[in-house]
Amino acid sequence: MKKEKTVQGIGVSAGVIRGKAYLFDPEEARVKPRRLPKASLSAEVERFQQALIAARKELLEMQRDIAQRLGRSESDLFEAHLLVVEDRTLIEEVIRGVEEKGLNVEYVFQQAIKKYERVFSQIENDYIRERLSDIKDVAKRVMRHLTGKTRRDLSSLTEEVIVISRDISPSDTVLMHKENVIGFATDIGGRTSHTAIMARSLGIPAVVGLGKISSLVATGDELVVDGGRGLVVINPSRNTLKKLEAEKRSIALFEKRLRLLKDLPAETRDGFRVILAANIEMPEDLPSVLSHGAEGIGLYRTEFLYLNRDDLPSEEEQFQAYRGVAEKAGPHSVIIRTLDLGGDKFLSPLGVPGELNPFLGWRGIRFCLERRDIFRAQLRAILRASANRKVKVMFPMVCAAGELRAARAILKKVMGELEREKIPFNPAIEVGVMIEVPSAALTADIMAPEVDFFSIGTNDLIQYALAVDRVNEKIAHLYQPLHPAVLRLIEETVSAAHRRHIWVGMCGEMAGDLLSVPILLGMGIDELSVSPMLVPEVKKLIRSLDLTEARRLTERALRFSSARRIENESRRLIKKAAPMLLRRESIRL
Ligand code: PEP
Ligand code: MG
């Protein structure tokens, strides 16, 4: 029996899980675009033709073999696969792609297949779904002939695993096969990286910042991941497994008790009502929003529509996605945030050059104000989705009123276009701005008269205010939501909003941090938007608190000199109001 070893990291998504490790190397899995000299393009096309011929030959042989062993009707299954390798539209699209873009065929072929997957997966029809799985199977076969090896990315896993990697990017996370990735653990990363945020959305236990986990673990090793405590146990002993079962039972009981609150409002004992919404990255996250009893979507991160593809999503594709989300979230509203490219999210088709400081670089609204073609298409889609639906729009990474005005001017122009084209939209759509840069918080009073709402993005606000990179595990202890400087920026923003009679919400991860909730209530925040999984806990806490007490705590907290003191006071209040939340150790208290 191998010896048990425990590694401590940063727990980013609560829950405990036991399973087999799968060592993932993103570099190996990724098919990278390679520019080819013009002279070798015809050889590249020839390589593709040969891979198709080889795949076709294999399929015909398999068909013959099955027909002999099981009969004709069973072998008919392969007809559908053969149709894919003979599909002229697909073949011509790939050849054209290679010739026009001058890129390697593996990359062009993979992008073409992804496009099919996207289109087909939007159609709710069993026949089409089966066809999609034929396409994926055949694509794997052709790809194997092209690259000469079996490629495994996170979408092609066939059994339940815990993914172990040095790092996983937000784009890799999107590809994770939801049934088969039951947890993950990485060497690097921080609590508010988009990968961590995705883990919470998927509801799978995850630990980041483990240092060397990827060199300690081999594929197939037995593991336990405790996403609440931030632990990974390699080769767990019988005793550890027994504890794991007990922990699982207690979590199940805790969740059952919280489920009773699902349809109750997020209201303090003395009647202060907060809107408790949820954040989503993809339309697939919606069922979790609804089942956890959130009141709509406080942040829809639209950039995930743009990741893992070679082209940009069309206006129509975006419209379908936004409309779908708005319809399913009804009667509650959806706040659609315009594209926030950059930081730790990059788009392959745009060829954006690497930057030394991506979080301080060409991201969010800065990018959209330059790439107006992309921005306009998105605004058109959002506006179209707003017709007779509760859709709001907000702009990310605004640093000054000038940027807000420029964005609003484009929005107005797009409205004019739609009006002329007689395309319906809501002309009174609520427009908000994210307050996630200290300069925006400090000029909130200037921006307040020009918007309908503020949404405080603490993930960025904290990293910029404290100069602490949100994805760097080495300085994770310095990333403090309750740092007095952060509290002052938030307080400034909330009071500027209320002086101008607009509402103010928070969609950064701090909104779901139990130690911060009493203080945010005390400031009079109107909406909290959190990861869907956290809605029940946050609601339980709000319903256990008194606004008067929360206000008293906030007043004192604003005078304290350290985050630690504020945390201790807040913990004391929670212990008194909702001790059940403390019993679950997976919560950061
Ligand atoms: C934030 O910065 O708090 C936020 C909600 O936006 P994102 O995490 O997508 O940067
Ligand atoms: Mg942000």
Coordinates of C-alpha atoms and ligand atoms in Angstrom, one line a residue:
M1 CA 0.0 0.0 0.0
K2 CA 1.4 3.4 -1.0
K3 CA 2.0 6.0 1.7
E4 CA -0.7 8.7 2.2
K5 CA 0.5 12.3 1.5
T6 CA -1.4 15.5 2.1
V7 CA -0.8 18.7 0.1
Q8 CA -2.2 22.1 1.2
G9 CA -3.3 24.6 -1.3
I10 CA -6.0 27.2 -1.8
G11 CA -9.6 25.8 -1.7
V12 CA -11.6 27.5 -4.4
S13 CA -14.7 25.4 -4.8
A14 CA -16.1 23.6 -1.8
G15 CA -17.0 19.9 -1.6
V16 CA -15.0 16.7 -1.1
I17 CA -14.5 14.0 -3.8
R18 CA -12.5 10.8 -4.2
G19 CA -11.3 9.6 -7.5
K20 CA -8.5 8.7 -9.9
A21 CA -6.0 11.3 -11.1
Y22 CA -5.6 12.3 -14.7
L23 CA -2.5 14.3 -15.4
F24 CA -3.3 17.0 -17.9
D25 CA -0.7 18.9 -19.9
P26 CA -2.5 21.8 -21.6
E27 CA 0.4 22.4 -24.0
E28 CA 0.3 18.8 -25.2
A29 CA -3.4 18.8 -25.6
R30 CA -3.6 22.1 -27.6
V31 CA -3.5 22.1 -31.3
K32 CA -1.7 25.3 -32.0
P33 CA -2.1 27.4 -35.1
R34 CA 1.1 27.4 -37.2
R35 CA 1.7 29.7 -40.1
L36 CA 3.0 27.9 -43.2
P37 CA 4.9 29.2 -46.2
K38 CA 2.7 29.4 -49.3
A39 CA 4.8 26.8 -51.1
S40 CA 3.8 24.1 -48.6
L41 CA 0.1 24.7 -48.6
S42 CA -0.7 22.2 -51.3
A43 CA 1.2 19.5 -49.3
E44 CA -0.8 20.4 -46.3
V45 CA -4.1 19.9 -48.3
E46 CA -2.7 16.6 -49.5
R47 CA -2.0 15.5 -45.9
F48 CA -5.7 16.2 -45.2
Q49 CA -6.8 14.2 -48.2
Q50 CA -4.7 11.2 -47.1
A51 CA -6.0 11.4 -43.5
L52 CA -9.6 11.3 -44.9
I53 CA -8.7 8.3 -47.1
A54 CA -7.1 6.5 -44.2
A55 CA -10.1 7.2 -41.9
R56 CA -12.5 6.1 -44.7
K57 CA -10.6 2.8 -45.2
E58 CA -10.6 2.1 -41.5
L59 CA -14.4 2.7 -41.3
L60 CA -15.1 0.5 -44.3
E61 CA -13.0 -2.3 -42.8
M62 CA -14.8 -2.0 -39.4
Q63 CA -18.2 -2.0 -41.2
R64 CA -17.3 -5.2 -43.1
D65 CA -16.1 -6.8 -40.0
I66 CA -19.2 -6.0 -38.0
A67 CA -21.5 -7.1 -40.9
Q68 CA -19.8 -10.5 -40.9
R69 CA -20.0 -10.9 -37.1
L70 CA -23.3 -9.2 -36.2
G71 CA -25.2 -8.7 -39.4
R72 CA -26.0 -5.9 -41.8
S73 CA -28.3 -3.9 -39.6
E74 CA -25.6 -3.4 -37.0
S75 CA -23.0 -2.4 -39.5
D76 CA -25.3 0.3 -40.9
L77 CA -24.2 2.4 -37.9
F78 CA -21.0 3.1 -39.9
E79 CA -23.0 4.7 -42.8
A80 CA -23.4 7.9 -40.7
H81 CA -19.6 8.0 -40.0
L82 CA -18.8 7.5 -43.6
L83 CA -21.1 10.3 -44.6
V84 CA -19.0 12.6 -42.4
V85 CA -15.6 11.7 -44.1
E86 CA -17.3 12.3 -47.4
D87 CA -19.1 15.5 -46.5
R88 CA -18.1 18.0 -49.3
T89 CA -19.1 21.1 -47.3
L90 CA -16.8 20.2 -44.4
I91 CA -13.9 19.1 -46.6
E92 CA -14.1 22.2 -48.8
E93 CA -14.3 24.4 -45.8
V94 CA -11.1 23.0 -44.4
I95 CA -9.2 23.1 -47.7
R96 CA -10.3 26.7 -48.2
G97 CA -9.3 27.5 -44.6
V98 CA -5.8 26.1 -45.2
E99 CA -5.3 27.9 -48.5
E100 CA -6.7 31.3 -47.4
K101 CA -5.3 31.5 -43.9
G102 CA -2.1 29.7 -44.6
L103 CA -2.4 27.7 -41.3
N104 CA -1.7 24.0 -40.5
V105 CA -4.5 21.7 -41.3
E106 CA -4.9 20.2 -37.8
Y107 CA -5.8 23.6 -36.5
V108 CA -8.2 24.5 -39.3
F109 CA -9.9 21.1 -39.1
Q110 CA -10.3 21.4 -35.4
Q111 CA -11.9 24.8 -35.6
A112 CA -14.3 23.6 -38.4
I113 CA -15.4 20.7 -36.2
K114 CA -15.9 23.1 -33.2
K115 CA -18.1 25.3 -35.4
Y116 CA -20.3 22.2 -36.2
E117 CA -20.4 21.3 -32.5
R118 CA -21.6 24.8 -31.6
V119 CA -24.3 24.9 -34.2
F120 CA -25.6 21.4 -33.7
S121 CA -25.6 21.6 -29.9
Q122 CA -28.0 24.5 -30.0
I123 CA -30.6 22.4 -31.8
E124 CA -32.8 20.4 -29.5
N125 CA -33.4 17.3 -31.6
D126 CA -32.3 13.8 -30.9
Y127 CA -31.4 13.0 -34.5
I128 CA -29.1 16.1 -34.7
R129 CA -27.5 15.2 -31.4
E130 CA -26.6 11.7 -32.7
R131 CA -25.2 13.3 -35.8
L132 CA -23.1 15.5 -33.6
S133 CA -21.6 12.5 -31.8
D134 CA -20.9 10.9 -35.2
I135 CA -19.0 14.0 -36.3
K136 CA -17.0 14.1 -33.1
D137 CA -16.0 10.4 -33.4
V138 CA -15.0 10.8 -37.0
A139 CA -13.1 14.0 -36.2
K140 CA -11.0 12.1 -33.6
R141 CA -10.2 9.5 -36.1
V142 CA -9.1 12.0 -38.8
M143 CA -7.1 13.9 -36.2
R144 CA -5.3 10.8 -35.2
H145 CA -4.2 10.2 -38.8
L146 CA -3.1 13.8 -39.1
T147 CA -1.1 14.0 -35.9
G148 CA -0.1 10.3 -35.7
K149 CA -1.2 10.2 -32.0
T150 CA -4.2 10.0 -29.9
R151 CA -4.9 13.5 -28.5
R152 CA -6.7 13.8 -25.2
D153 CA -8.2 17.1 -24.2
L154 CA -10.6 17.7 -21.4
S155 CA -13.6 17.2 -23.6
S156 CA -12.7 13.7 -24.7
L157 CA -12.4 12.1 -21.3
T158 CA -14.4 8.9 -21.1
E159 CA -14.3 8.1 -17.4
E160 CA -14.6 10.1 -14.2
V161 CA -11.3 11.7 -13.2
I162 CA -9.8 14.3 -11.0
V163 CA -7.7 16.6 -13.3
I164 CA -4.3 17.5 -12.1
S165 CA -2.3 20.1 -13.9
R166 CA 0.3 22.8 -13.5
D167 CA -2.4 25.3 -14.6
I168 CA -5.7 25.2 -16.3
S169 CA -6.8 28.2 -18.4
P170 CA -10.4 29.4 -18.4
S171 CA -10.6 28.1 -22.0
D172 CA -9.6 24.6 -20.9
T173 CA -12.1 24.8 -18.2
V174 CA -14.9 25.5 -20.7
L175 CA -14.0 22.3 -22.5
M176 CA -14.2 20.1 -19.4
H177 CA -16.5 17.3 -19.8
K178 CA -19.0 18.0 -17.1
E179 CA -19.8 14.4 -16.2
N180 CA -16.3 13.2 -16.3
V181 CA -14.2 15.8 -14.5
I182 CA -15.3 15.4 -10.9
G183 CA -12.6 17.7 -9.4
F184 CA -9.4 19.4 -10.2
A185 CA -6.2 20.6 -8.6
T186 CA -3.4 22.8 -9.9
D187 CA 0.1 24.0 -9.0
I188 CA -0.7 27.7 -9.4
G189 CA -3.7 30.0 -9.4
G190 CA -5.7 32.2 -7.0
R191 CA -9.2 32.3 -5.5
T192 CA -10.6 34.8 -8.0
S193 CA -8.9 33.5 -11.2
H194 CA -11.5 32.8 -13.9
T195 CA -10.6 29.1 -13.6
A196 CA -11.5 29.1 -9.9
I197 CA -14.7 30.9 -10.7
M198 CA -15.6 28.3 -13.4
A199 CA -15.0 25.5 -10.9
R200 CA -17.6 27.0 -8.6
S201 CA -20.0 27.4 -11.5
L202 CA -19.6 23.8 -12.5
G203 CA -20.0 22.8 -8.8
I204 CA -16.9 20.6 -8.7
P205 CA -14.4 20.6 -5.8
A206 CA -11.2 22.3 -6.7
V207 CA -7.9 23.4 -5.1
V208 CA -5.3 25.6 -6.7
G209 CA -1.9 27.0 -5.7
L210 CA -0.7 23.5 -4.5
G211 CA 2.9 24.2 -5.6
K212 CA 4.1 20.9 -7.0
I213 CA 1.0 18.6 -7.2
S214 CA 1.5 17.9 -10.9
S215 CA 4.9 16.4 -10.2
L216 CA 3.8 14.4 -7.1
V217 CA 0.8 12.7 -8.8
A218 CA 0.7 10.2 -11.7
T219 CA -2.3 9.4 -13.8
G220 CA -4.3 6.7 -12.1
D221 CA -3.3 7.6 -8.5
E222 CA -6.1 7.5 -5.9
L223 CA -6.9 11.0 -4.6
V224 CA -9.2 12.9 -2.3
V225 CA -9.8 16.6 -3.1
D226 CA -11.3 18.7 -0.3
G227 CA -12.1 22.0 -2.0
G228 CA -13.3 23.7 1.2
R229 CA -10.2 23.1 3.3
G230 CA -7.9 23.4 0.2
L231 CA -6.4 19.9 0.6
V232 CA -5.4 17.1 -1.7
V233 CA -4.7 13.7 -0.2
I234 CA -2.6 11.4 -2.4
N235 CA -3.2 7.6 -1.8
P236 CA -5.6 8.2 1.1
S237 CA -5.6 5.7 3.9
R238 CA -8.6 3.7 5.0
N239 CA -9.0 6.1 7.9
T240 CA -9.0 9.2 5.6
L241 CA -11.6 7.5 3.4
K242 CA -13.8 6.9 6.5
K243 CA -13.6 10.6 7.4
L244 CA -14.4 11.5 3.9
E245 CA -17.7 9.5 4.0
A246 CA -18.6 11.3 7.3
E247 CA -17.8 14.7 5.8
K248 CA -20.0 13.9 2.7
R249 CA -22.9 13.0 4.9
S250 CA -22.6 16.2 6.9
I251 CA -22.4 18.3 3.7
A252 CA -25.5 16.5 2.3
L253 CA -27.4 17.3 5.6
F254 CA -26.3 20.9 5.5
E255 CA -27.4 21.3 1.9
K256 CA -30.7 19.7 2.7
R257 CA -31.4 22.2 5.4
L258 CA -30.4 25.1 3.2
R259 CA -32.7 23.9 0.4
L260 CA -35.6 24.8 2.6
L261 CA -34.8 28.5 2.0
K262 CA -34.9 28.2 -1.8
D263 CA -38.1 30.2 -2.4
L264 CA -37.7 32.6 0.5
P265 CA -36.5 36.2 0.1
A266 CA -33.0 37.4 1.0
E267 CA -34.2 39.6 3.9
T268 CA -32.7 40.4 7.2
R269 CA -34.6 39.7 10.4
D270 CA -35.6 43.3 10.6
G271 CA -36.8 43.5 7.1
F272 CA -33.9 44.8 4.9
R273 CA -34.4 43.2 1.5
V274 CA -31.5 42.5 -0.8
I275 CA -31.7 41.0 -4.3
L276 CA -29.6 37.8 -4.3
A277 CA -28.7 37.0 -7.9
A278 CA -26.1 34.7 -9.5
N279 CA -23.2 35.0 -11.9
I280 CA -23.0 32.8 -15.0
E281 CA -20.3 32.2 -17.6
M282 CA -22.4 30.2 -20.1
P283 CA -26.1 29.5 -20.8
E284 CA -25.4 25.9 -19.5
D285 CA -25.0 27.4 -16.0
L286 CA -28.7 28.4 -15.8
P287 CA -30.2 25.3 -14.3
S288 CA -28.0 25.7 -11.3
V289 CA -29.1 29.4 -10.9
L290 CA -32.7 28.3 -10.9
S291 CA -32.3 25.3 -8.6
H292 CA -30.4 27.3 -6.0
G293 CA -33.1 29.9 -5.9
A294 CA -31.2 33.0 -7.2
E295 CA -33.2 36.0 -8.3
G296 CA -31.9 36.4 -11.8
I297 CA -28.4 36.9 -13.2
G298 CA -26.3 39.8 -11.8
L299 CA -23.4 39.1 -14.1
Y300 CA -23.4 37.2 -17.4
R301 CA -19.7 37.0 -18.5
T302 CA -20.2 36.9 -22.2
E303 CA -16.5 36.4 -23.2
F304 CA -16.9 32.7 -22.8
L305 CA -18.9 32.7 -26.1
Y306 CA -15.7 34.0 -27.8
L307 CA -13.2 31.5 -26.4
N308 CA -11.9 28.2 -28.0
R309 CA -12.8 29.2 -31.6
D310 CA -11.3 30.5 -34.7
D311 CA -14.0 32.9 -35.6
L312 CA -16.1 35.5 -33.8
P313 CA -19.6 34.7 -32.7
S314 CA -22.0 36.3 -35.1
E315 CA -24.7 38.8 -34.0
E316 CA -27.3 36.1 -34.5
E317 CA -25.5 33.5 -32.5
Q318 CA -25.1 36.0 -29.6
F319 CA -28.7 37.1 -29.9
Q320 CA -29.9 33.5 -29.6
A321 CA -27.7 32.9 -26.5
Y322 CA -28.7 36.1 -24.7
R323 CA -32.4 35.7 -25.6
G324 CA -32.3 32.1 -24.3
V325 CA -30.8 33.1 -21.0
A326 CA -33.2 36.0 -20.6
E327 CA -36.2 33.8 -21.3
K328 CA -35.2 31.1 -18.9
A329 CA -34.3 33.6 -16.1
G330 CA -37.7 35.3 -16.3
P331 CA -39.4 36.8 -14.4
H332 CA -36.0 37.9 -13.0
S333 CA -33.6 40.1 -15.0
V334 CA -30.3 39.4 -16.6
I335 CA -27.4 41.8 -16.6
I336 CA -25.3 41.2 -19.7
R337 CA -21.8 42.4 -19.4
T338 CA -20.1 43.4 -22.6
L339 CA -17.0 41.6 -23.7
D340 CA -14.2 41.6 -21.1
L341 CA -11.4 40.2 -23.1
G342 CA -7.8 40.2 -21.7
G343 CA -6.3 39.6 -18.2
D344 CA -6.5 35.8 -18.0
K345 CA -8.9 35.4 -20.9
F346 CA -7.6 35.5 -24.5
L347 CA -9.2 35.1 -27.8
S348 CA -7.4 33.0 -30.4
P349 CA -8.9 34.5 -33.6
L350 CA -7.9 38.1 -32.9
G351 CA -4.1 37.4 -32.6
V352 CA -3.9 39.9 -29.8
P353 CA -0.1 40.1 -29.0
G354 CA 1.1 39.0 -25.6
E355 CA 1.5 41.7 -23.0
L356 CA 3.8 42.0 -20.1
N357 CA 1.0 43.0 -17.7
P358 CA -2.2 41.6 -19.3
F359 CA -4.4 42.7 -16.3
L360 CA -3.2 46.3 -16.8
G361 CA -3.4 46.0 -20.6
W362 CA -5.7 46.0 -23.5
R363 CA -8.8 44.6 -21.8
G364 CA -12.5 45.2 -21.3
I365 CA -14.0 48.5 -22.5
R366 CA -10.5 49.6 -23.8
F367 CA -10.6 46.8 -26.3
C368 CA -14.2 47.3 -27.3
L369 CA -13.8 51.0 -27.9
E370 CA -11.1 50.2 -30.4
R371 CA -12.7 47.1 -32.0
R372 CA -16.0 48.8 -32.7
D373 CA -17.0 46.1 -35.2
I374 CA -17.0 43.5 -32.4
F375 CA -18.6 45.9 -29.9
R376 CA -21.4 47.0 -32.2
A377 CA -22.3 43.4 -33.1
Q378 CA -22.5 42.5 -29.4
L379 CA -24.6 45.6 -28.5
R380 CA -27.0 44.8 -31.4
A381 CA -27.4 41.3 -30.1
I382 CA -28.0 42.5 -26.5
L383 CA -30.5 45.2 -27.6
R384 CA -32.4 42.7 -29.7
A385 CA -32.6 40.3 -26.7
S386 CA -34.0 43.2 -24.6
A387 CA -37.2 43.4 -26.6
N388 CA -40.0 42.5 -24.1
R389 CA -37.4 40.8 -21.8
K390 CA -35.7 41.9 -18.6
V391 CA -32.2 42.5 -20.0
K392 CA -29.8 45.1 -18.7
V393 CA -26.3 45.9 -20.0
M394 CA -23.1 46.9 -18.3
F395 CA -19.6 47.9 -19.3
P396 CA -16.5 46.4 -17.7
M397 CA -13.1 48.0 -16.8
V398 CA -14.3 51.6 -17.1
C399 CA -11.6 53.9 -15.6
A400 CA -13.1 57.3 -16.2
A401 CA -16.4 59.0 -17.2
G402 CA -15.0 59.6 -20.7
E403 CA -14.9 55.8 -21.5
L404 CA -18.5 55.4 -20.2
R405 CA -19.6 58.3 -22.4
A406 CA -17.9 56.8 -25.5
A407 CA -19.5 53.4 -24.8
R408 CA -22.9 55.0 -24.3
A409 CA -22.5 57.0 -27.6
I410 CA -22.0 53.7 -29.5
L411 CA -24.9 52.2 -27.8
K412 CA -27.1 55.1 -28.8
K413 CA -25.9 54.8 -32.4
V414 CA -26.7 51.1 -32.5
M415 CA -30.2 51.9 -31.1
G416 CA -30.7 54.3 -34.0
E417 CA -29.7 51.6 -36.5
L418 CA -32.1 49.1 -35.0
E419 CA -34.9 51.7 -35.0
R420 CA -34.3 52.4 -38.7
E421 CA -34.3 48.7 -39.5
K422 CA -37.5 48.3 -37.5
I423 CA -35.9 45.7 -35.2
P424 CA -37.5 45.7 -31.8
F425 CA -35.5 46.4 -28.6
N426 CA -36.1 48.1 -25.3
P427 CA -35.1 51.8 -25.7
A428 CA -35.2 52.2 -21.9
I429 CA -32.8 49.4 -21.3
E430 CA -31.0 49.9 -18.0
V431 CA -27.3 50.7 -18.5
G432 CA -24.8 50.2 -15.8
V433 CA -21.1 50.4 -15.2
M434 CA -18.8 48.0 -13.4
I435 CA -16.8 49.7 -10.6
E436 CA -13.7 47.5 -10.6
V437 CA -10.9 50.0 -10.9
P438 CA -10.0 52.3 -8.0
S439 CA -10.2 55.4 -10.3
A440 CA -13.8 54.4 -11.1
A441 CA -14.7 54.0 -7.4
L442 CA -13.1 57.4 -6.6
T443 CA -15.1 59.1 -9.4
A444 CA -18.3 57.2 -8.8
D445 CA -20.1 60.5 -8.0
I446 CA -19.3 61.7 -11.5
M447 CA -20.5 58.6 -13.2
A448 CA -23.6 58.0 -11.1
P449 CA -25.8 60.6 -12.9
E450 CA -25.0 59.0 -16.2
V451 CA -26.0 55.4 -15.5
D452 CA -28.9 53.4 -14.1
F453 CA -26.8 51.3 -11.8
F454 CA -23.3 50.3 -10.5
S455 CA -22.0 46.8 -10.1
I456 CA -18.9 46.5 -8.0
G457 CA -16.4 44.0 -9.4
T458 CA -14.2 43.3 -6.4
N459 CA -12.1 40.6 -8.1
D460 CA -10.4 43.3 -10.0
L461 CA -11.0 46.2 -7.6
I462 CA -9.0 44.3 -4.9
Q463 CA -6.1 43.4 -7.2
Y464 CA -5.8 47.0 -8.4
A465 CA -6.3 48.6 -5.0
L466 CA -3.8 46.4 -3.2
A467 CA -1.4 45.7 -6.2
V468 CA -2.0 41.9 -5.7
D469 CA -2.3 39.8 -8.8
R470 CA -5.6 37.8 -8.5
V471 CA -4.1 34.7 -10.1
N472 CA -0.8 34.5 -8.2
E473 CA -0.9 31.9 -5.4
K474 CA 2.4 33.3 -3.9
I475 CA 0.7 36.5 -2.7
A476 CA -2.8 35.0 -2.2
H477 CA -2.5 35.9 1.6
L478 CA -2.3 39.6 0.6
Y479 CA -5.5 39.5 -1.4
Q480 CA -7.8 40.8 1.3
P481 CA -11.4 41.7 0.6
L482 CA -11.7 43.3 4.0
H483 CA -8.6 45.5 3.7
P484 CA -9.6 49.0 5.0
A485 CA -8.6 50.5 1.6
V486 CA -11.0 48.2 -0.3
L487 CA -13.8 48.9 2.2
R488 CA -13.4 52.6 1.7
L489 CA -13.6 52.3 -2.1
I490 CA -16.7 50.2 -1.8
E491 CA -18.3 52.6 0.7
E492 CA -17.5 55.5 -1.5
T493 CA -19.2 53.8 -4.4
V494 CA -22.3 52.8 -2.5
S495 CA -22.9 56.2 -1.0
A496 CA -22.2 58.0 -4.4
A497 CA -24.9 55.7 -6.0
H498 CA -27.4 56.3 -3.2
R499 CA -26.9 60.1 -3.2
R500 CA -27.8 60.0 -6.9
H501 CA -30.7 57.5 -6.3
I502 CA -29.4 54.7 -8.4
W503 CA -29.0 51.1 -7.2
V504 CA -25.7 49.4 -6.6
G505 CA -24.9 45.8 -6.6
M506 CA -21.8 43.7 -6.2
C507 CA -20.9 40.9 -8.6
G508 CA -17.3 40.1 -7.6
E509 CA -16.5 37.0 -5.5
M510 CA -16.5 39.1 -2.3
A511 CA -20.3 39.2 -2.6
G512 CA -20.3 35.5 -1.7
D513 CA -17.7 35.7 1.0
L514 CA -19.6 35.2 4.2
L515 CA -17.3 37.3 6.3
S516 CA -17.9 40.3 4.0
V517 CA -21.7 40.0 3.7
P518 CA -22.6 41.6 7.1
I519 CA -20.4 44.6 6.2
L520 CA -21.9 45.0 2.7
L521 CA -25.4 44.8 4.2
G522 CA -24.4 47.5 6.7
M523 CA -23.3 49.7 3.8
G524 CA -26.8 49.3 2.3
I525 CA -25.8 47.4 -0.8
D526 CA -28.9 46.6 -3.0
E527 CA -27.9 43.5 -4.8
L528 CA -25.4 40.7 -4.3
S529 CA -24.6 38.4 -7.2
V530 CA -22.7 35.2 -6.4
S531 CA -21.7 31.9 -7.8
P532 CA -25.0 29.8 -8.0
M533 CA -23.7 27.2 -5.5
L534 CA -23.2 29.9 -2.8
V535 CA -26.7 31.4 -3.0
P536 CA -28.2 29.2 -0.3
E537 CA -25.4 29.9 2.2
V538 CA -25.5 33.7 1.6
K539 CA -29.3 33.7 1.9
K540 CA -29.2 31.8 5.2
L541 CA -26.7 34.4 6.5
I542 CA -28.7 37.4 5.4
R543 CA -31.9 35.9 6.9
S544 CA -30.1 35.4 10.2
L545 CA -28.7 39.0 10.5
D546 CA -30.2 42.2 11.8
L547 CA -29.5 45.3 9.7
T548 CA -29.0 47.4 12.8
E549 CA -26.2 45.1 14.0
A550 CA -24.7 44.9 10.6
R551 CA -24.6 48.7 10.4
R552 CA -22.9 49.0 13.7
L553 CA -20.3 46.5 12.6
T554 CA -19.7 48.4 9.3
E555 CA -19.3 51.7 11.1
R556 CA -16.6 50.2 13.3
A557 CA -15.0 48.3 10.5
L558 CA -14.5 51.5 8.5
R559 CA -12.3 52.7 11.4
F560 CA -10.3 49.6 11.9
S561 CA -6.7 49.5 10.7
S562 CA -6.4 45.9 9.6
A563 CA -8.3 43.3 7.6
R564 CA -7.7 40.7 10.4
R565 CA -9.6 42.8 13.0
I566 CA -12.5 43.3 10.7
E567 CA -12.6 39.6 9.9
N568 CA -12.6 38.7 13.6
E569 CA -15.5 41.0 14.4
S570 CA -17.5 39.8 11.5
R571 CA -16.8 36.1 12.4
R572 CA -18.1 36.9 15.9
L573 CA -21.3 38.3 14.6
I574 CA -21.9 35.3 12.3
K575 CA -21.2 32.9 15.1
K576 CA -24.0 34.5 17.1
A577 CA -26.4 34.8 14.2
A578 CA -25.9 31.6 12.2
P579 CA -23.7 29.1 14.0
M580 CA -24.7 26.4 11.5
L581 CA -22.7 28.2 8.8
L582 CA -19.6 27.8 11.0
R583 CA -20.0 24.1 11.5
R584 CA -19.3 23.5 7.8
E585 CA -15.6 23.8 7.8
S586 CA -15.4 24.1 4.0
I587 CA -16.5 27.6 4.3
R588 CA -13.7 30.2 4.7
L589 CA -14.4 31.5 8.1
Ligands
PEP1 C1 -14.8 41.4 -11.0 O1 -13.7 41.9 -11.5 O2 -15.1 41.4 -9.8 C2 -15.7 40.8 -12.0 C3 -16.9 40.4 -11.5 O3 -15.3 40.6 -13.2 P1 -14.3 39.4 -13.7 O4 -14.1 38.5 -12.5 O5 -14.9 38.7 -14.8 O6 -13.0 40.1 -14.0
MG2 MG -13.4 42.2 -13.6

